[in-house]
Amino acid sequence: MQYQRIRSDLRGVAFTNPTPFDEHGDSIRHDALADNVRHVVDAGGRVMIPCGNTGEYYSLTDDERVAVVETVVDAVGEEATVIGGVGGSTRSAIELADAYADAGADAILVMHPDHTYQHQAGLVEYYRRIVESTDLGVVLYKRGPELTRDLLAEIAEYENVVGIKYAVNDVEGFSGAVSTIDADVVWSNGIAERFAPAFAVEGAEGFTTGIGNFVPEQVLALMDALEAERWDRARELRDLLRPYETLRAEPGVDNELSAANNVPAVKRGMELAGLYGGPVREPLVELSEADAERAAEYYEAIVSATDDQITAP
């Protein structure tokens, strides 16, 4: 069954793909997008998530989102699972899911609800209608308190709900959810490499990555260490990747809003790796000169690690 195949692929690293815009940020470089995801697949990546937060979901039109998913599906063929982000109004999310299905995607990632006023019963209905509307696999994306444990438990009972991306820095809450929600879903650590060992101990079978788009071998090596329960090795690799991830979590200069460096740091890493990153769209801005220099320093440290350090048994 396709849902079990998707679950199997989610038990690993899911690569959240940045969207490469042209030099003016006006249009999408689909040629570069295809090259970038092929780079990840050739390194061993088996799950792609276009149109997520790293893909600047909220800065894309629906037509752009569909075109991005089409490009990724065409680029990876049968070699990887493609999970496209959907969100917004119920109707918009359902229409996007239908378009992704036509494009050949395997699943959808339901973006965290973005609404000024919300009610718990309304949220349950929102997810229920989306899940029931599609035969694609569904991954729930938790980034805040709106997706309560009760909501996750109720929606996770659906056969096509295959995973939960838990992107809240709350190991205690994650542990409680994993231990109390009895559903056939794959729990994925949605806050990437810095906390991958801690979440793995508590039941995460995979994690999502942004920096894996430009250092896939190192990120996949971390996943291998976690699967083998080689915790010292996992921490060693985590520490190699941590400085770049910490940079991504910073607000940038002249800014009080958190994690604004997240996407531009990934795109800077793409450029450092000889791939195409391109600019970001507003409301994001490019890295400051100082942060761009730090990105280069941290990237060099990662890629300068010897092959033995990365592939040690």
Coordinates of C-alpha atoms in Angstrom, one line a residue:
M1 CA 0.0 0.0 0.0
Q2 CA 1.3 3.5 -0.9
Y3 CA 0.8 4.8 2.7
Q4 CA 3.1 2.2 4.1
R5 CA 5.8 3.1 1.5
I6 CA 5.5 6.7 2.5
R7 CA 5.8 5.9 6.1
S8 CA 8.8 3.8 5.4
D9 CA 10.5 6.7 3.6
L10 CA 9.6 9.1 6.4
R11 CA 11.7 7.0 8.7
G12 CA 14.8 8.9 7.7
V13 CA 15.7 12.4 6.5
A14 CA 13.1 14.6 4.8
F15 CA 14.7 17.4 2.8
T16 CA 12.7 20.7 2.8
N17 CA 13.6 22.2 -0.5
P18 CA 14.3 25.9 -1.0
T19 CA 12.6 27.6 -3.9
P20 CA 15.2 29.2 -6.2
F21 CA 14.1 32.5 -7.6
D22 CA 15.7 34.4 -10.4
E23 CA 18.1 37.2 -9.6
H24 CA 15.3 39.7 -9.1
G25 CA 13.1 37.3 -7.2
D26 CA 10.3 37.6 -9.7
S27 CA 10.2 34.1 -11.2
I28 CA 11.3 30.6 -10.2
R29 CA 14.3 29.0 -11.7
H30 CA 12.9 25.5 -12.4
D31 CA 16.1 24.4 -14.0
A32 CA 18.0 25.1 -10.8
L33 CA 15.3 23.5 -8.7
A34 CA 15.5 20.3 -10.7
D35 CA 19.3 20.3 -10.4
N36 CA 19.2 21.0 -6.7
V37 CA 16.8 18.1 -5.8
R38 CA 18.7 15.7 -8.1
H39 CA 21.8 16.6 -6.1
V40 CA 20.1 15.4 -2.9
V41 CA 18.7 12.3 -4.5
D42 CA 22.1 11.4 -5.9
A43 CA 23.5 11.7 -2.4
G44 CA 20.8 9.2 -1.1
G45 CA 17.9 11.5 -0.1
R46 CA 14.5 9.8 -0.4
V47 CA 12.0 12.4 0.8
M48 CA 11.5 15.8 -0.7
I49 CA 9.3 18.5 0.7
P50 CA 8.8 21.4 -1.7
C51 CA 6.6 24.3 -0.7
G52 CA 7.3 24.1 3.0
N53 CA 8.6 27.0 5.1
T54 CA 12.1 26.5 3.8
G55 CA 10.5 26.8 0.4
E56 CA 9.0 30.1 1.3
Y57 CA 5.5 28.7 1.0
Y58 CA 3.8 32.0 2.1
S59 CA 5.7 34.0 -0.6
L60 CA 4.4 31.8 -3.5
T61 CA 1.2 31.9 -5.5
D62 CA -0.8 28.7 -5.9
D63 CA 0.2 28.5 -9.5
E64 CA 3.9 28.7 -8.4
R65 CA 3.3 26.1 -5.7
V66 CA 1.9 23.6 -8.2
A67 CA 4.6 24.3 -10.7
V68 CA 7.3 23.7 -8.0
V69 CA 5.8 20.4 -7.1
E70 CA 5.6 19.4 -10.7
T71 CA 9.3 20.2 -11.2
V72 CA 10.3 18.2 -8.1
V73 CA 8.2 15.2 -9.1
D74 CA 9.7 15.2 -12.6
A75 CA 13.2 15.6 -11.3
V76 CA 13.1 12.7 -8.8
G77 CA 10.9 10.3 -10.7
E78 CA 10.4 7.1 -8.7
E79 CA 13.5 7.6 -6.6
A80 CA 12.0 9.7 -3.9
T81 CA 8.8 10.5 -2.1
V82 CA 7.4 14.0 -2.8
I83 CA 5.4 15.7 -0.1
G84 CA 4.0 19.2 -1.1
G85 CA 3.0 21.8 1.4
V86 CA -0.7 23.0 1.4
G87 CA -2.4 25.6 3.6
G88 CA -4.6 28.6 3.8
S89 CA -8.4 28.3 3.6
T90 CA -9.9 24.8 3.6
R91 CA -10.9 25.2 -0.1
S92 CA -7.4 26.4 -1.1
A93 CA -5.7 23.5 0.7
I94 CA -8.0 21.0 -0.9
E95 CA -7.5 22.5 -4.4
L96 CA -3.8 22.4 -3.9
A97 CA -3.9 18.8 -2.8
D98 CA -5.9 17.9 -5.9
A99 CA -3.4 19.7 -8.1
Y100 CA -0.5 18.0 -6.4
A101 CA -2.1 14.6 -7.0
D102 CA -2.5 15.4 -10.7
A103 CA 1.2 16.4 -10.7
G104 CA 2.2 13.0 -9.2
A105 CA 3.0 13.9 -5.6
D106 CA 2.8 11.2 -3.0
A107 CA 1.6 13.2 0.0
I108 CA 0.8 16.7 1.4
L109 CA 2.2 18.5 4.4
V110 CA -0.6 20.5 5.9
M111 CA 1.0 23.8 7.0
H112 CA 0.5 25.1 10.5
P113 CA -2.8 27.0 10.5
D114 CA -2.3 30.8 9.9
H115 CA -5.4 32.6 11.2
T116 CA -5.8 35.4 13.7
Y117 CA -8.8 33.8 15.4
Q118 CA -9.1 30.1 15.9
H119 CA -11.3 27.6 17.8
Q120 CA -10.3 24.1 18.6
A121 CA -13.4 22.5 17.2
G122 CA -12.9 24.5 14.0
L123 CA -9.4 23.3 13.7
V124 CA -10.5 19.7 14.0
E125 CA -13.0 20.3 11.2
Y126 CA -10.4 22.0 9.1
Y127 CA -8.0 19.1 9.2
R128 CA -10.8 16.5 8.9
R129 CA -12.1 18.1 5.7
I130 CA -8.6 18.2 4.2
V131 CA -7.7 14.7 5.1
E132 CA -11.0 13.3 3.9
S133 CA -10.8 15.1 0.6
T134 CA -7.7 13.4 -0.7
D135 CA -6.2 10.0 -1.3
L136 CA -2.7 11.3 -0.9
G137 CA -0.8 10.6 2.2
V138 CA -1.0 13.4 4.8
V139 CA 1.6 14.8 7.2
L140 CA 0.5 17.0 10.0
Y141 CA 2.8 20.0 10.8
K142 CA 2.8 21.1 14.4
R143 CA 4.6 24.4 15.0
G144 CA 2.7 25.8 18.0
P145 CA 0.0 25.1 20.6
E146 CA -2.9 25.2 18.1
L147 CA -2.4 21.5 17.2
T148 CA -3.2 20.1 20.6
R149 CA -2.4 16.5 21.6
D150 CA -6.1 15.7 21.4
L151 CA -6.4 17.1 17.8
L152 CA -3.3 15.2 16.7
A153 CA -4.7 12.0 18.2
E154 CA -8.1 12.4 16.5
I155 CA -6.8 13.3 13.0
A156 CA -4.0 10.7 13.2
E157 CA -6.6 7.9 13.2
Y158 CA -7.2 8.4 9.5
E159 CA -5.6 5.8 7.3
N160 CA -3.9 8.3 5.0
V161 CA -2.4 10.3 7.8
V162 CA 1.2 9.0 7.6
G163 CA 3.2 11.3 9.7
I164 CA 3.5 14.2 12.2
K165 CA 6.2 16.8 11.8
Y166 CA 6.7 18.0 15.3
A167 CA 8.5 21.4 14.9
V168 CA 8.2 22.7 18.5
N169 CA 11.3 22.8 20.8
D170 CA 9.6 20.8 23.5
V171 CA 11.0 17.4 24.1
E172 CA 8.7 16.8 27.1
G173 CA 5.6 17.6 25.0
F174 CA 6.9 15.4 22.1
S175 CA 7.6 12.5 24.4
G176 CA 4.1 12.7 25.9
A177 CA 2.5 12.8 22.5
V178 CA 4.4 9.9 21.2
S179 CA 3.7 7.8 24.2
T180 CA -0.1 8.6 24.3
I181 CA -1.1 8.8 20.7
D182 CA -1.7 5.2 19.4
A183 CA -1.8 5.7 15.7
D184 CA 0.1 4.4 12.7
V185 CA 2.1 7.5 12.0
V186 CA 5.8 8.3 11.7
W187 CA 7.0 10.9 14.2
S188 CA 9.5 13.3 12.6
N189 CA 11.6 15.9 14.5
G190 CA 10.8 19.1 12.7
I191 CA 13.5 21.3 14.2
A192 CA 16.3 19.6 12.4
E193 CA 19.8 18.5 13.4
R194 CA 20.5 20.4 16.6
F195 CA 18.0 18.4 18.6
A196 CA 17.9 15.2 16.5
P197 CA 19.5 13.0 19.1
A198 CA 17.2 14.1 21.9
F199 CA 14.1 13.7 19.8
A200 CA 15.3 10.3 18.5
V201 CA 15.6 9.0 22.1
E202 CA 12.0 10.0 22.7
G203 CA 10.6 8.3 19.6
A204 CA 11.3 10.4 16.5
E205 CA 12.0 8.0 13.6
G206 CA 13.2 10.8 11.2
F207 CA 13.9 14.5 11.0
T208 CA 13.5 17.3 8.5
T209 CA 16.5 19.3 7.2
G210 CA 17.2 22.5 5.4
I211 CA 21.0 22.4 5.4
G212 CA 20.8 18.9 4.0
N213 CA 20.1 20.5 0.6
F214 CA 23.8 21.5 0.4
V215 CA 25.5 19.0 2.8
P216 CA 23.3 15.9 2.3
E217 CA 26.0 13.3 3.0
Q218 CA 26.8 14.7 6.4
V219 CA 23.1 14.9 7.4
L220 CA 22.4 11.4 6.2
A221 CA 25.3 10.2 8.2
L222 CA 23.7 11.7 11.3
M223 CA 20.5 9.8 10.5
D224 CA 22.5 6.6 10.1
A225 CA 24.1 7.1 13.6
L226 CA 20.7 7.7 15.1
E227 CA 19.2 4.6 13.5
A228 CA 22.2 2.6 14.9
E229 CA 21.7 4.1 18.3
R230 CA 25.4 5.3 18.2
W231 CA 24.8 8.3 20.4
D232 CA 28.4 9.4 20.7
R233 CA 28.7 9.4 16.9
A234 CA 25.4 11.2 16.5
R235 CA 26.4 13.9 18.9
E236 CA 29.7 14.3 17.1
L237 CA 27.9 14.8 13.8
R238 CA 25.3 17.0 15.4
D239 CA 28.1 19.2 16.8
L240 CA 29.7 19.5 13.3
L241 CA 26.4 20.8 11.9
R242 CA 25.2 22.8 14.9
P243 CA 26.9 26.2 14.2
Y244 CA 25.2 26.5 10.8
E245 CA 21.9 25.5 12.3
T246 CA 22.3 28.0 15.1
L247 CA 23.0 30.7 12.5
R248 CA 19.7 29.8 10.8
A249 CA 17.8 30.2 14.1
E250 CA 19.0 33.8 14.6
P251 CA 17.0 36.9 13.8
G252 CA 19.6 38.7 11.7
V253 CA 20.6 42.3 12.1
D254 CA 18.2 45.1 13.1
N255 CA 15.4 42.6 13.7
E256 CA 13.6 41.4 16.8
L257 CA 11.6 38.6 15.0
S258 CA 13.0 35.1 15.4
A259 CA 14.7 32.9 12.9
A260 CA 14.7 35.4 10.0
N261 CA 18.1 33.9 8.9
N262 CA 16.5 30.5 8.4
V263 CA 15.9 30.5 4.6
P264 CA 18.6 33.0 3.4
A265 CA 21.2 30.9 5.3
V266 CA 20.1 27.8 3.4
K267 CA 20.2 29.7 0.1
R268 CA 23.7 30.9 1.0
G269 CA 24.7 27.4 1.7
M270 CA 23.5 26.3 -1.7
E271 CA 25.7 28.9 -3.4
L272 CA 28.7 27.8 -1.3
A273 CA 28.2 24.3 -2.4
G274 CA 28.2 25.3 -6.1
L275 CA 24.5 25.0 -6.5
Y276 CA 21.9 27.7 -7.2
G277 CA 20.3 29.4 -4.2
G278 CA 19.1 32.8 -5.4
P279 CA 17.5 35.6 -3.4
V280 CA 14.7 35.4 -0.9
R281 CA 11.3 37.2 -1.2
E282 CA 9.9 39.6 1.2
P283 CA 9.1 39.6 4.1
L284 CA 12.6 37.9 4.3
V285 CA 15.8 39.7 3.6
E286 CA 19.3 38.5 2.6
L287 CA 21.9 37.7 5.2
S288 CA 24.0 40.5 6.5
E289 CA 27.6 40.6 5.3
A290 CA 28.8 39.4 8.7
D291 CA 26.3 36.5 8.8
A292 CA 27.2 35.5 5.2
E293 CA 30.8 35.3 6.3
R294 CA 29.9 33.2 9.2
A295 CA 27.9 30.9 6.9
A296 CA 31.0 30.4 4.7
E297 CA 33.1 29.7 7.8
Y298 CA 30.7 27.1 9.2
Y299 CA 30.2 25.5 5.8
E300 CA 33.9 25.1 5.3
A301 CA 34.2 23.4 8.7
I302 CA 31.5 20.9 7.7
V303 CA 32.9 20.0 4.3
S304 CA 36.5 20.0 5.6
A305 CA 35.7 17.1 7.9
T306 CA 37.5 14.1 6.5
D307 CA 35.6 11.3 4.7
D308 CA 36.5 9.0 7.7
Q309 CA 34.8 11.5 10.1
I310 CA 31.6 11.5 8.0
T311 CA 31.4 7.9 7.0
A312 CA 32.9 6.2 10.1
P313 CA 31.1 2.9 10.9

